[in-house]
mmCIF file of C-alpha atoms and ligand atoms in Angstrom:
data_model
loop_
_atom_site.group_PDB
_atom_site.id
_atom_site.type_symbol
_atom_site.label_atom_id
_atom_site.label_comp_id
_atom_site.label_asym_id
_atom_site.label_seq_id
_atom_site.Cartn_x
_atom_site.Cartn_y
_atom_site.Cartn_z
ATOM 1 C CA UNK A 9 0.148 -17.936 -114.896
ATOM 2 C CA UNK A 10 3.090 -16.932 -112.850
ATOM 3 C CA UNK A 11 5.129 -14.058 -114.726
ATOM 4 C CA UNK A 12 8.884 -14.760 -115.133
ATOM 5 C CA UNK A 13 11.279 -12.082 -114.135
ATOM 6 C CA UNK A 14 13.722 -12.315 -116.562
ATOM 7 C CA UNK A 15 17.861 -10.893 -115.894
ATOM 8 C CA UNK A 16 19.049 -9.811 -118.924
ATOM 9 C CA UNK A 17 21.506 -11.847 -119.276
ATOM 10 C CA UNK A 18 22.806 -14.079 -121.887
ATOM 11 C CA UNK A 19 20.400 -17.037 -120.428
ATOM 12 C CA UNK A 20 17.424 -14.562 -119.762
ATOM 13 C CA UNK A 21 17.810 -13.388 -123.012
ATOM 14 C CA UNK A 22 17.519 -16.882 -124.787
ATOM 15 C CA UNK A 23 14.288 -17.442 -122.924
ATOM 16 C CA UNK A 24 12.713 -14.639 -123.476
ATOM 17 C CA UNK A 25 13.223 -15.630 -127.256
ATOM 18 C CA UNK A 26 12.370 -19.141 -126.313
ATOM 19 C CA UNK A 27 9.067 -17.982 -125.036
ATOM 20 C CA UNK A 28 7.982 -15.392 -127.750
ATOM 21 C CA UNK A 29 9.147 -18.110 -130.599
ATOM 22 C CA UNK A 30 6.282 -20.060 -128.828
ATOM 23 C CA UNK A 31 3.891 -17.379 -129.009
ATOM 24 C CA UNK A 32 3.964 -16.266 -125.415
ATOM 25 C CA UNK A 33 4.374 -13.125 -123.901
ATOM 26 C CA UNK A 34 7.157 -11.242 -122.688
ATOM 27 C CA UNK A 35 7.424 -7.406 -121.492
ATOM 28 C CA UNK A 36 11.078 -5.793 -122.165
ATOM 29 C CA UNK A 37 13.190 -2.780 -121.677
ATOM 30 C CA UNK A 38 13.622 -0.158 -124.704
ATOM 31 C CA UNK A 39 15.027 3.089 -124.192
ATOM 32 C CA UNK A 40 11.069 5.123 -123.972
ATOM 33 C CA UNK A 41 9.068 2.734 -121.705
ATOM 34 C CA UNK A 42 9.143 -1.080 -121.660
ATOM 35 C CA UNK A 43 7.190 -3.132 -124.433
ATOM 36 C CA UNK A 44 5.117 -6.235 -124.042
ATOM 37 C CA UNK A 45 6.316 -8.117 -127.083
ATOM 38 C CA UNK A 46 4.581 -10.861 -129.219
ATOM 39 C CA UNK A 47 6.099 -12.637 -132.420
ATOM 40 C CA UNK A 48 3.913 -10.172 -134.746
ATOM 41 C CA UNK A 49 4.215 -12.837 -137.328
ATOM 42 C CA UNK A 50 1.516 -15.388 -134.995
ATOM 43 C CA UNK A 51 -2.022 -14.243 -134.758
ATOM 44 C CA UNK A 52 -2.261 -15.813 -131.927
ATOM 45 C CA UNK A 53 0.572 -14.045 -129.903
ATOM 46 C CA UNK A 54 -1.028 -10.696 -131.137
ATOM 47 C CA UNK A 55 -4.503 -11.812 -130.172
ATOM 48 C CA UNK A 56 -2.677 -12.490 -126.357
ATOM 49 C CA UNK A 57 -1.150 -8.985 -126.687
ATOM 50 C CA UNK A 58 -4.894 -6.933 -127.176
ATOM 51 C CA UNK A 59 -6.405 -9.309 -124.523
ATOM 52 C CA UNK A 60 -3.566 -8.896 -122.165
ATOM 53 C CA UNK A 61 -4.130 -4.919 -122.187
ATOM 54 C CA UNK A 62 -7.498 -4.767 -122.500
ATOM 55 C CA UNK A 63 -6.471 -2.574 -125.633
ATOM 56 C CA UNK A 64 -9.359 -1.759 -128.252
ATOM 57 C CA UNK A 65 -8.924 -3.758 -131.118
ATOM 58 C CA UNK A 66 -8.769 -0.482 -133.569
ATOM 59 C CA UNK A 67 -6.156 0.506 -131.994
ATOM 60 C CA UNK A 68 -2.599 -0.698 -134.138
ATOM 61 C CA UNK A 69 0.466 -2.075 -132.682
ATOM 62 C CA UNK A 70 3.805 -0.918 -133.287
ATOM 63 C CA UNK A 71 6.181 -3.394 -135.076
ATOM 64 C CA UNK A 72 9.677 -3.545 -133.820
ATOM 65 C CA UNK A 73 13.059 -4.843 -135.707
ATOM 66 C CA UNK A 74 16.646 -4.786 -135.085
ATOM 67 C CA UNK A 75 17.461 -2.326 -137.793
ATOM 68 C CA UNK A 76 16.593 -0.755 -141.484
ATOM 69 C CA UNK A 77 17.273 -3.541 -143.324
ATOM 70 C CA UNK A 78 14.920 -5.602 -141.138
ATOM 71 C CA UNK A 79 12.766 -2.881 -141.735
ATOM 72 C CA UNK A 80 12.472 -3.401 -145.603
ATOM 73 C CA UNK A 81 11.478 -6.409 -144.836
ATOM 74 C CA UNK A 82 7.608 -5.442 -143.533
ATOM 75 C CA UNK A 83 7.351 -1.674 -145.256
ATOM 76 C CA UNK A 84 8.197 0.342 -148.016
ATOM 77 C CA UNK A 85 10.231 2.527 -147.263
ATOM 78 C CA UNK A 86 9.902 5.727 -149.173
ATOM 79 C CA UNK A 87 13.317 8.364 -149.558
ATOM 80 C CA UNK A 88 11.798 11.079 -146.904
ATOM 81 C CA UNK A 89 11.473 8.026 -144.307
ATOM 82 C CA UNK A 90 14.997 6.760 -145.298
ATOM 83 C CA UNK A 91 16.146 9.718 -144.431
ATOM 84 C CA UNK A 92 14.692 9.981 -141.312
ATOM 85 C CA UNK A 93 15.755 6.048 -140.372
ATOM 86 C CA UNK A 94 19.461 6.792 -141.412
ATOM 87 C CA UNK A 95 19.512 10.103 -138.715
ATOM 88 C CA UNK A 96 17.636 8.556 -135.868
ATOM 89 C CA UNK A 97 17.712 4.587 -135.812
ATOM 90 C CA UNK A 98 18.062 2.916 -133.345
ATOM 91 C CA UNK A 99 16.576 5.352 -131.356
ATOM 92 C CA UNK A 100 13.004 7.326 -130.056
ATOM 93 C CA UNK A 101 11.465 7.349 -133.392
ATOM 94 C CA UNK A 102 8.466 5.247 -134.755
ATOM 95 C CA UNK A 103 7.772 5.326 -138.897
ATOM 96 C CA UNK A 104 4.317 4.916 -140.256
ATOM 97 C CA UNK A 105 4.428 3.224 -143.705
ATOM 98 C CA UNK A 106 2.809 1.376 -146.354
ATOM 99 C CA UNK A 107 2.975 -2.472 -145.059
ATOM 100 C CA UNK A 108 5.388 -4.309 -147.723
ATOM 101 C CA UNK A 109 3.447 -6.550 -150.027
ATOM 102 C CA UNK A 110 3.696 -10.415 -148.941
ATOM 103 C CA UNK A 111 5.138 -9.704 -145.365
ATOM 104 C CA UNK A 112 4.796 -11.928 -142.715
ATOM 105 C CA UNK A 113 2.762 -9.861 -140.286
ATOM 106 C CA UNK A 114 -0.020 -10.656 -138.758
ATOM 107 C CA UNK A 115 -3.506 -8.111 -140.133
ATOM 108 C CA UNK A 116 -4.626 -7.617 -136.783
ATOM 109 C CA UNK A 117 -1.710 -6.042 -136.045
ATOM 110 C CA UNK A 118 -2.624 -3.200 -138.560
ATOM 111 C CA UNK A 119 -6.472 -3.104 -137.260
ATOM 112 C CA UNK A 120 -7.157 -3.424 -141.223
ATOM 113 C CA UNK A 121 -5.086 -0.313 -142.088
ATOM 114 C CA UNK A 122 -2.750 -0.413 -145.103
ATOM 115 C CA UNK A 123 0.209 0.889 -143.115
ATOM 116 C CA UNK A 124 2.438 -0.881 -140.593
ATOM 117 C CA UNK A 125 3.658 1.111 -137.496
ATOM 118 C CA UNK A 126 7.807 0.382 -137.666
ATOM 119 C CA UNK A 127 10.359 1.067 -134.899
ATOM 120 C CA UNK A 128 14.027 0.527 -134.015
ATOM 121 C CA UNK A 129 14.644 0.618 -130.408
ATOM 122 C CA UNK A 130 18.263 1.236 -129.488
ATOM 123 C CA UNK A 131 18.260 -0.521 -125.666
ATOM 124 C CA UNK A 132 20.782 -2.914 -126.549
ATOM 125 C CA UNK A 133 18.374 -5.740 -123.988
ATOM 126 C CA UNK A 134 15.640 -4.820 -126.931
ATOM 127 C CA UNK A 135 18.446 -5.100 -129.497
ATOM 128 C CA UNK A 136 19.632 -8.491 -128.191
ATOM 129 C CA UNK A 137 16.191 -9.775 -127.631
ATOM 130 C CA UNK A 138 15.207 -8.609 -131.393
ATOM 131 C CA UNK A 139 18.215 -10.469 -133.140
ATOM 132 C CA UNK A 140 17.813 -13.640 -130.466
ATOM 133 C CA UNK A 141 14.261 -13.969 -131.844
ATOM 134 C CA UNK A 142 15.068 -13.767 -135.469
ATOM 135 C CA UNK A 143 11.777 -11.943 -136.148
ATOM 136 C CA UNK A 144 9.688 -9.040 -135.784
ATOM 137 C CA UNK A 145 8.084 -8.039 -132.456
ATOM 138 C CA UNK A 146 4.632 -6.328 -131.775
ATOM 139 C CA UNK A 147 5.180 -4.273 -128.651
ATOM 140 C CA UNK A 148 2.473 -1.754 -127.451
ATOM 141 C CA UNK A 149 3.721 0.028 -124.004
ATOM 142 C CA UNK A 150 3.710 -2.800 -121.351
ATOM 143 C CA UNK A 151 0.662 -1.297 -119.358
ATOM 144 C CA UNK A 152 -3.310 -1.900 -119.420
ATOM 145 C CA UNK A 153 -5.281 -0.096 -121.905
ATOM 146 C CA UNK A 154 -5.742 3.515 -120.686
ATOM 147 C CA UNK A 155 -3.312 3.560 -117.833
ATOM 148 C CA UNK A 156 0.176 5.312 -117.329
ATOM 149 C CA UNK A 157 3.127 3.847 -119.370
ATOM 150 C CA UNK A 158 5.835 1.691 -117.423
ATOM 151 C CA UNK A 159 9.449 2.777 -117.463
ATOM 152 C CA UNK A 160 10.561 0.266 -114.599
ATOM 153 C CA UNK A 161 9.977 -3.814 -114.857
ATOM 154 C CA UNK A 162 8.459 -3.102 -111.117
ATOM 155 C CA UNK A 163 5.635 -1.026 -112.869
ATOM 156 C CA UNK A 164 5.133 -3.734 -116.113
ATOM 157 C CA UNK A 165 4.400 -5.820 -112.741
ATOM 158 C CA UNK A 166 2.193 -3.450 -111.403
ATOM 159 C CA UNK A 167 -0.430 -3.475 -114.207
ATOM 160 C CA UNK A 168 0.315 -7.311 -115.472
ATOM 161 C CA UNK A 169 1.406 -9.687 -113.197
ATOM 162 C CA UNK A 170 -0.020 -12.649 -114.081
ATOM 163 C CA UNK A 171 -0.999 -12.179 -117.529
ATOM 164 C CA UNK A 172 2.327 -12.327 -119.336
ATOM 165 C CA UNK A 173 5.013 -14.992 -119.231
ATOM 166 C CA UNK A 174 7.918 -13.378 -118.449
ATOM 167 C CA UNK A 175 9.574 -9.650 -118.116
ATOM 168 C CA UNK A 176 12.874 -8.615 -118.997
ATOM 169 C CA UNK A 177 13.836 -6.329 -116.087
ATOM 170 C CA UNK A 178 16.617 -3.808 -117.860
ATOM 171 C CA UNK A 179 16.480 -1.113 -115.286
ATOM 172 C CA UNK A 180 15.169 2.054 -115.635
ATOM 173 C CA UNK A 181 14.203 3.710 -119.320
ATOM 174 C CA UNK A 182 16.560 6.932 -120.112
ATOM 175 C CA UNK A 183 14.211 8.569 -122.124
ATOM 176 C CA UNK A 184 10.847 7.781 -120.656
ATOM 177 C CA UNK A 185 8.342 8.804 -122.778
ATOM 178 C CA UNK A 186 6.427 6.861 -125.941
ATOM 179 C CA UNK A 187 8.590 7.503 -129.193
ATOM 180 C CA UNK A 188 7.340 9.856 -131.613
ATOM 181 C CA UNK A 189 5.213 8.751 -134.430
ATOM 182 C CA UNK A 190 5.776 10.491 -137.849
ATOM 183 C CA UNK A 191 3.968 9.033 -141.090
ATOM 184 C CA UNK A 192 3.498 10.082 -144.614
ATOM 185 C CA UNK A 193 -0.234 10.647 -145.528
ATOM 186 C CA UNK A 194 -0.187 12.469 -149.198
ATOM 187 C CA UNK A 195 4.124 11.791 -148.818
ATOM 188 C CA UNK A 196 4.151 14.401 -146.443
ATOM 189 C CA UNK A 197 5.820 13.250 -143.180
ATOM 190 C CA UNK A 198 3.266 14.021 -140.598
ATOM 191 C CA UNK A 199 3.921 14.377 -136.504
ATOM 192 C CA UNK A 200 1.083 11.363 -135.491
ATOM 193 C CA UNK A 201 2.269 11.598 -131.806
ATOM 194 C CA UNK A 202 4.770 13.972 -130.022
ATOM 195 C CA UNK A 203 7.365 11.560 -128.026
ATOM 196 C CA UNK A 204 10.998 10.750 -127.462
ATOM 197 C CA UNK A 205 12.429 12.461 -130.256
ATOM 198 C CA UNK A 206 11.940 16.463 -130.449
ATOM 199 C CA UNK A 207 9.940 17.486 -133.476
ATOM 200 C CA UNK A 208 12.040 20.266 -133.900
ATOM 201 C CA UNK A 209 14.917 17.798 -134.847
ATOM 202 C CA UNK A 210 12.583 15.612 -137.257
ATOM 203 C CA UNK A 211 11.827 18.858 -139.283
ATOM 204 C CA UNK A 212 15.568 19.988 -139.594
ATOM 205 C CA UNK A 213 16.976 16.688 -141.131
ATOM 206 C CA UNK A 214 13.730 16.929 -143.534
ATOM 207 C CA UNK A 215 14.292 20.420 -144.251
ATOM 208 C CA UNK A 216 17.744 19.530 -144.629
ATOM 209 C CA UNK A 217 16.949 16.961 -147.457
ATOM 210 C CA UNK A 218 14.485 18.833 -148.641
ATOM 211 C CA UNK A 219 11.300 17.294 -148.067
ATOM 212 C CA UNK A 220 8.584 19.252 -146.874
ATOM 213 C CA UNK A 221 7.149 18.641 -144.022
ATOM 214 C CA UNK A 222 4.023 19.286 -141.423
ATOM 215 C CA UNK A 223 5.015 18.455 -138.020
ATOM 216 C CA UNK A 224 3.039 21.733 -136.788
ATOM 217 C CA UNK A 225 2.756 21.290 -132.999
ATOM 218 C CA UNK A 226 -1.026 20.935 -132.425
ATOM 219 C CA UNK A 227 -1.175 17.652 -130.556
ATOM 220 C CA UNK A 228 -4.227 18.348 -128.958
ATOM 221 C CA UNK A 229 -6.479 14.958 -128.500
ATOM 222 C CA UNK A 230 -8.492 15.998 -131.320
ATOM 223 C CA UNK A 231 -5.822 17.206 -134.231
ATOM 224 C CA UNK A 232 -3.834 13.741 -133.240
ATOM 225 C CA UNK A 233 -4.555 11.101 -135.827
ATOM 226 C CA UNK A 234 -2.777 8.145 -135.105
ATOM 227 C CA UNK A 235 -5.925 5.748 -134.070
ATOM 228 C CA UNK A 236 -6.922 4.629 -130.941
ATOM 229 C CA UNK A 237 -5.297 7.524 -129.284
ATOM 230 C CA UNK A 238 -7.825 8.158 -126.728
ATOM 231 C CA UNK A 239 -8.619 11.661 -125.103
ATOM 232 C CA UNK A 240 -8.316 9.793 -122.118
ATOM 233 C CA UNK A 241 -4.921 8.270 -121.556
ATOM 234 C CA UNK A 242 -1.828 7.828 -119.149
ATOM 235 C CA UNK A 243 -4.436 8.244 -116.220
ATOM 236 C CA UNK A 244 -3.770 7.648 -113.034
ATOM 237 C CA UNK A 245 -6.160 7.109 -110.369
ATOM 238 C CA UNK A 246 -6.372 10.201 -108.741
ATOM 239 C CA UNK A 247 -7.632 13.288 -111.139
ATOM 240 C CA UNK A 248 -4.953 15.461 -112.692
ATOM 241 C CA UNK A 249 -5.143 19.296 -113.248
ATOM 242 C CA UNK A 250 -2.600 21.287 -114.861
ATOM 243 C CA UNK A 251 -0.852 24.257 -114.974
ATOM 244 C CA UNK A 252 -0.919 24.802 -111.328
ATOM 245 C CA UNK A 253 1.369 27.609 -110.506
ATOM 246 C CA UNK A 254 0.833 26.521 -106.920
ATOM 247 C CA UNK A 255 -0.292 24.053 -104.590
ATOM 248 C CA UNK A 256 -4.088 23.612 -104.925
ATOM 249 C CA UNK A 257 -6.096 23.177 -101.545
ATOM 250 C CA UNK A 258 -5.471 19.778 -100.706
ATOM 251 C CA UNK A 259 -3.798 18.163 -103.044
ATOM 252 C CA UNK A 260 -0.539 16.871 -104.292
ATOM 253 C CA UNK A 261 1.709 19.203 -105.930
ATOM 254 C CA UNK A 262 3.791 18.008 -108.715
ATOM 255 C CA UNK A 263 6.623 20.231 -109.587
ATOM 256 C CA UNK A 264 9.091 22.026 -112.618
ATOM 257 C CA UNK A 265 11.795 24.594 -112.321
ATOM 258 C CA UNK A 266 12.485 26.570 -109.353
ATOM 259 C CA UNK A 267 9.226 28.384 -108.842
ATOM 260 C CA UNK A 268 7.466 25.352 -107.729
ATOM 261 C CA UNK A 269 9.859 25.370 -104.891
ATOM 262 C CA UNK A 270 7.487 23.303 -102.401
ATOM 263 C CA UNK A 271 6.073 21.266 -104.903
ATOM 264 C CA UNK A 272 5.549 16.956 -103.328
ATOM 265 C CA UNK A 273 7.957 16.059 -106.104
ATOM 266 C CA UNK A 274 9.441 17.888 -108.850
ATOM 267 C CA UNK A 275 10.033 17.065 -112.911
ATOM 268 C CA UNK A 276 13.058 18.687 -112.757
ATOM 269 C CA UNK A 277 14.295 21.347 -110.030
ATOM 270 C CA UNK A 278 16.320 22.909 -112.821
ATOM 271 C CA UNK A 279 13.590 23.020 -115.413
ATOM 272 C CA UNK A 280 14.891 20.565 -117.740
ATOM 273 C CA UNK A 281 12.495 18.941 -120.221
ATOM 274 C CA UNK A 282 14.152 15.920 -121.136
ATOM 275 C CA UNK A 283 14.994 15.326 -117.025
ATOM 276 C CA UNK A 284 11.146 16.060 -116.951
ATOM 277 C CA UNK A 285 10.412 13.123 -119.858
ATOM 278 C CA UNK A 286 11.815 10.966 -117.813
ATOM 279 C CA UNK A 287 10.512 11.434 -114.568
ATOM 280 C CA UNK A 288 6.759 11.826 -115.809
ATOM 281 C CA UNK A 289 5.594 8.330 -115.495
ATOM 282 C CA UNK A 290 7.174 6.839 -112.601
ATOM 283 C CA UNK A 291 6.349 10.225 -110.405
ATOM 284 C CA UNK A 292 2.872 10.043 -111.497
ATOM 285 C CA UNK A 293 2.885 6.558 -110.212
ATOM 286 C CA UNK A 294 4.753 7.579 -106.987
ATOM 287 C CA UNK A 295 2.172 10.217 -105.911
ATOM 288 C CA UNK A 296 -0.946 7.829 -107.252
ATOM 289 C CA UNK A 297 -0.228 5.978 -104.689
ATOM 290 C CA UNK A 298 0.271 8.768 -102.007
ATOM 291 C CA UNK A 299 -3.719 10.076 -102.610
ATOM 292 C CA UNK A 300 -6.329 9.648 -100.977
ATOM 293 C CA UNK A 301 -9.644 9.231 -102.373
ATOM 294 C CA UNK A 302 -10.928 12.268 -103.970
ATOM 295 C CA UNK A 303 -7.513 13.480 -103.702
ATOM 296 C CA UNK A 304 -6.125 14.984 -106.901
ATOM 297 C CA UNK A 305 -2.543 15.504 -108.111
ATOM 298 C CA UNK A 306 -1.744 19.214 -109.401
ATOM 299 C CA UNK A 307 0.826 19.542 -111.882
ATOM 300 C CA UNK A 308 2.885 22.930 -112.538
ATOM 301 C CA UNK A 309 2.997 24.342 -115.794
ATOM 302 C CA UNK A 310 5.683 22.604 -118.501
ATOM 303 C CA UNK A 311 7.080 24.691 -121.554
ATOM 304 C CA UNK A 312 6.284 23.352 -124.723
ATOM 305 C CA UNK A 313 9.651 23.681 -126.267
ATOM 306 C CA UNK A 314 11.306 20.342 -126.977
ATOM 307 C CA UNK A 315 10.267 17.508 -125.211
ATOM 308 C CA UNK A 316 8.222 19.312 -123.598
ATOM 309 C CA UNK A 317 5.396 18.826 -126.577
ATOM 310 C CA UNK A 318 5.158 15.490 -125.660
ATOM 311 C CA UNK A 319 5.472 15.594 -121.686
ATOM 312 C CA UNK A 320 2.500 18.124 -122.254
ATOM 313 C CA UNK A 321 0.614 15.606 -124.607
ATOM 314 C CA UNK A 322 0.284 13.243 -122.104
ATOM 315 C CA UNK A 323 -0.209 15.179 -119.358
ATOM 316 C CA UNK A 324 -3.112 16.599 -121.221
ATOM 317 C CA UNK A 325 -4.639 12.828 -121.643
ATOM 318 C CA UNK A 326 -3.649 12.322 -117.651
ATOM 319 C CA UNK A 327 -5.991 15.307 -117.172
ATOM 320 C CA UNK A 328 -8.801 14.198 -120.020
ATOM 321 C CA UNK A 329 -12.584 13.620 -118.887
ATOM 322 C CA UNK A 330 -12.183 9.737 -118.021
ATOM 323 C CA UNK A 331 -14.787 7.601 -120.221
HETATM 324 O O1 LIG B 430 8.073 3.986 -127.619
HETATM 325 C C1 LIG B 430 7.149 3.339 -128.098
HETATM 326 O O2 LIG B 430 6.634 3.614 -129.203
HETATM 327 C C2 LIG B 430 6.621 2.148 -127.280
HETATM 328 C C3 LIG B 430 7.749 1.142 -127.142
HETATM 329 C C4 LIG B 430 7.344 -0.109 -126.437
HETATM 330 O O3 LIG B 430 8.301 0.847 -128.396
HETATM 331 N N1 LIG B 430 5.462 1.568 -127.882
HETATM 332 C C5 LIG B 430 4.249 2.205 -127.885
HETATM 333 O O4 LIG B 430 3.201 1.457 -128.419
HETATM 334 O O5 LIG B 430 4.079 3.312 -127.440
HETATM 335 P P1 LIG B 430 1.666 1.812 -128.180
HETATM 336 O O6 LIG B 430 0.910 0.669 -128.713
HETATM 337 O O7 LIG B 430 1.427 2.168 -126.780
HETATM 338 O O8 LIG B 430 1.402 3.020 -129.141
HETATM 339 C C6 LIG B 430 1.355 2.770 -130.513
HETATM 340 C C7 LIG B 430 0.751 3.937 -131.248
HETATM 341 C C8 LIG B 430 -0.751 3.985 -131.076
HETATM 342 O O9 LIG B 430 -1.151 5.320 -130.798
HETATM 343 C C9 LIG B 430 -1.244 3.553 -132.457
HETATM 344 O O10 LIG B 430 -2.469 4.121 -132.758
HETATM 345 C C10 LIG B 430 -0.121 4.034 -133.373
HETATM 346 O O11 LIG B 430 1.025 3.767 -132.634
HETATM 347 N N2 LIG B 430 -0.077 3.271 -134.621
HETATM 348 C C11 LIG B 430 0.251 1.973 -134.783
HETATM 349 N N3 LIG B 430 0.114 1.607 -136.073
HETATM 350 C C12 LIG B 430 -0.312 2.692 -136.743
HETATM 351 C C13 LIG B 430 -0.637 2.963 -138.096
HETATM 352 N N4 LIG B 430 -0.575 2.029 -139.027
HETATM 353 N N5 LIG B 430 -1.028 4.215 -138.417
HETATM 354 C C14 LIG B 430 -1.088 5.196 -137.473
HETATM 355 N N6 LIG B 430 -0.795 4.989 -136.164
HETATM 356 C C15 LIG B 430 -0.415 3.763 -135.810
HETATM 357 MG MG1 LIG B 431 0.652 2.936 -124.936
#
C-alpha cells in the first residue's frame, strides 16, 4: 500500500474521515506526538492498528473524542475525573475509567480490561478530524512497537510507510511527549504514566476539590502500572546512557542547560523542561542517525521537576536492557 500524505486541509480532512469510516488507517497530528487512528468502534480497524505496530496485544489503546460529552458516551465518568476533564480538556491528559455499559467500542481495544483509556486532544487537525468522523478514534503513538514516538509526519513515515493509508501531516507537535495517564483504582486518581501534563498541576486541582490523591512520582519501569508499558521503550538504535555530566569517550553527547556547553545537540541551552519535552524525540532521532555502530548516545542529566518526570521516564526506557 502506498501511504497518503494528507494536507490538513478542508479536503484532506474529509478523507482522512473517508478512509477511517472505511476502517483504514490514518496517522494524525495531536498536540503530544502524532496518533495512528482507527474507528475504535470496527474490530477490524483495531486489529490493523496492533498489526500495523507490531504492538503486543495486552497492551490497551487509548480512545480519543472531541470532547466530555463525547466522553460520556464510552466511560463513566466519576466526580474526581470530571473534575480533572473540566481543568485540562482538550489538552495533554489521558483518563482511565470504567468502560460505559453498552458502548460501541471494540473489546480488543481494552485487552479484556474493564476500563477504557479516554483522551481529548486539543490540535484543532485532531479536533477537526474527530468531529469529521463522527466517532471515536483508537490512536496509540504513530510508531512501531518499542521504538521512539513521532512528533513530525516525516517520522510517522519513518517507522510506517507503507502500512497505513494515509497521514495527516500538521507540522510539528508543541508539547512532544505522550500525555499523562491518571486513573482511579480504589477512586483514588492514580499517576499511570508521567507525560504532557505536570503531575504537580493534576494534584493541585484535586487537592483543590478535595479528592485525595496518589500521584507520588515513582515512575520507575517497575512501580508504573498502566500495561504493556515495557522496561524497554522509546529506543533508538544506538544504546543510551544517562546522566552524563560530560561527553563519554566516543560518543554522542546530548545536552541540557549551560553546563553541557559542548554537548552534539542540546534539550534546551537554557535548561527548560518543557523546551526539553519537546525536543526529546525528534533529537533522539537526529543523532540515531548520526552513530555509528556500537556508537552510543550520552545524555546529560534532566531535573525531575515538572516535565521533567516524564522526559526522565522515557529516557529511562531509551536506556532499558533491550529484550
Ligand atoms: O499522547 C498520547 O497519549 C498519544 C496520542 C496519540 O494521543 N497516545 C499514546 O498511546 O501515547 P499509546 O498507545 O502509545 O499509549 C497508551 C498507554 C499504554 O501505556 C497503555 O498501556 C495505556 O495507555 N492504557 C490504555 N488503556 C488502558 C487501561 N484501560 N488501563 C491502564 N492503562 C491503559
Ligand atoms: Mg506509544
Amino acid at each position: 500500500m502506498q501511504t497518503e500524505v494528507l494536507l490538513p486541509s478542508g479536503e484532506g480532512i474529509a478523507r482522512a474521515a473517508t478512509l477511517l469510516q472505511s476502517g483504514a488507517l490514518v496517522a494524525f497530528p495531536t498536540e503530544t506526538v502524532y496518533g495512528l487512528g482507527g474507528d475504535a468502534s470496527q474490530d477490524g480497524a483495531v486489529a490493523k492498528i496492533y498489526a500495523a505496530k507490531g504492538r503486543p496485544s495486552h497492551n490497551p489503546l487509548i480512545v480519543h473524542v472531541p470532547d466530555l460529552l463525547a466522553a460520556e458516551h464510552v466511560a463513566d465518568v466519576s466526580d474526581a475525573a470530571r473534575l480533572l476533564a473540566r481543568a485540562f480538556w482538550p489538552g495533554p491528559l489521558t483518563l482511565v475509567l470504567p468502560v460505559k455499559a453498552g458502548a460501541t467500542i471494540a473489546s480488543d481495544l481494552r485487552a479484556g480490561l474493564p476500563t477504557v483509556a479516554v483522551r481529548v486532544p486539543a490540535h484543532p487537525v485532531a479536533q477537526a478530524l474527530l468531529r469529521a468522523c463522527g466517532r471515536p478514534l483508537a490512536a496509540p503513538s504513530a510508531n512501531p512497537s518499542g521504538r521512539i514516538s513521532p512528533t513530525q509526519a516525516v517520522h510517522v513515515l519513518d517507522g510506517l510507510s507503507g502500512r497505513i493509508a494515509a497521514v495527516l501531516d500538521g507540522g510539528d507537535c508543541a508539547v512532544g511527549l505522550e500525555s499523562t495517564i491518571v486513573g482511579f483504582p480504589e477512586g483514588r486518581a492514580t499517576l499511570l504514566r508521567p507525560g504532557g501534563l505536570a503531575a504537580g498541576q493534576i494534584a493541585q486541582v484535586l487537592a483543590e476539590g478535595g479528592f485525595s490523591a496518589d500521584l507520588a512520582t515513582d515512575t520507575t519501569p517497575a512501580a508504573v502500572s498502566a500495561p504493556g508499558q515495557l522496561a524497554s521503550h522509546y529506543a533508538p538504535r544506538a544504546a543510551v546512557v544517562l546522566n552524563a555530566t560530560r561527553r563519554p569517550e566516543g560518543a554522542l553527547w546530548l545536552g541540557f542547560g549551560p553546563e553541557s556547553a559542548g554537548a552534539d545537540l542540546s534539550l534546551s541551552q537554557t535548561a527548560d523542561v518543557e523546551e526539553a519535552a519537546h525536543n526529546l524525540f525528534a533529537m533522539l532521532r537526529t543523532l540515531d542517525a548520526q552513530t555509528v555502530p556500537g556508537q552510543t548516545i550520552a545524555v546529560a542529566p534532566i531535573p525531575e521537576q515538572g516535565l521533567g518526570q516524564a522526559v526522565n521516564d522515557r529516557l529511562r526506557r531509551a536506556a532499558a536492557p533491550r529484550g
